[in-house]
């Protein structure tokens, strides 16, 4: 598995620092709100697990799963709900937690859907942002760090469902995905 990594972009320690900083900011912003963190599976699961423990105000969590990528590296534009949320959204201040904001198509679809369910507010939180890849007009309210336009894996992010368990984030060797 480690042989497939060309370069480590963010170490475990670096990621932990980012998440702590985001958790502090979110705790400050949501102290008088009714926070419901919504994690978009599966990529954000590692980030979510760390971020929720870096948040010091009361919060609830829920999960949804959409598919937009299949096993490849390019957005198909098709977003399908694989698993919906359990909690009705009325009265909640939603924080949508994503692993990476790339074209923005996935998140823009999710946002519209969640907005239609009448939550009190919605904000977006993404660990990674690739702003130059955006095809729809969307910006996150909380961004961990911007990343270069390369395909990254680890800390929840997969290629073909692999590499999610790497504790750091790295760039795959192009030959691994036939690039
Ligand atoms: P978007 O709809 O913004 O183009 O795509 C968002 C989703 O694409 C992310 O949640 C993630 O699953 C996947 N994605 C985008 N860029 C990368 C990347 O560099 N590495 C990995 N592993 N997944 C990515
Ligand atoms: Mg995601
Ligand atoms: Mg994926």
mmCIF file with all atom_site columns, N, CA and C in Angstrom, residues 97 102 115 166:
data_model
loop_
_atom_site.group_PDB
_atom_site.id
_atom_site.type_symbol
_atom_site.label_atom_id
_atom_site.label_alt_id
_atom_site.label_comp_id
_atom_site.label_asym_id
_atom_site.label_entity_id
_atom_site.label_seq_id
_atom_site.pdbx_PDB_ins_code
_atom_site.Cartn_x
_atom_site.Cartn_y
_atom_site.Cartn_z
_atom_site.occupancy
_atom_site.B_iso_or_equiv
_atom_site.pdbx_formal_charge
_atom_site.auth_seq_id
_atom_site.auth_comp_id
_atom_site.auth_asym_id
_atom_site.auth_atom_id
_atom_site.pdbx_PDB_model_num
ATOM 1  N N  . UNK A 1 97  ? -20.436 18.034 6.539  1.00 0.00 ? 97  UNK A N  1
ATOM 2  C CA . UNK A 1 97  ? -19.011 17.735 6.658  1.00 0.00 ? 97  UNK A CA 1
ATOM 3  C C  . UNK A 1 97  ? -18.561 16.894 5.468  1.00 0.00 ? 97  UNK A C  1
ATOM 4  N N  . UNK A 1 102 ? -14.357 19.434 -4.804 1.00 0.00 ? 102 UNK A N  1
ATOM 5  C CA . UNK A 1 102 ? -13.618 19.364 -6.064 1.00 0.00 ? 102 UNK A CA 1
ATOM 6  C C  . UNK A 1 102 ? -14.408 20.153 -7.113 1.00 0.00 ? 102 UNK A C  1
ATOM 7  N N  . UNK A 1 115 ? -31.550 21.809 1.972  1.00 0.00 ? 115 UNK A N  1
ATOM 8  C CA . UNK A 1 115 ? -32.221 23.107 2.108  1.00 0.00 ? 115 UNK A CA 1
ATOM 9  C C  . UNK A 1 115 ? -33.734 22.944 1.990  1.00 0.00 ? 115 UNK A C  1
ATOM 10 N N  . UNK A 1 166 ? -5.111  4.973  5.432  1.00 0.00 ? 166 UNK A N  1
ATOM 11 C CA . UNK A 1 166 ? -3.821  5.637  5.632  1.00 0.00 ? 166 UNK A CA 1
ATOM 12 C C  . UNK A 1 166 ? -4.021  6.803  6.604  1.00 0.00 ? 166 UNK A C  1
#
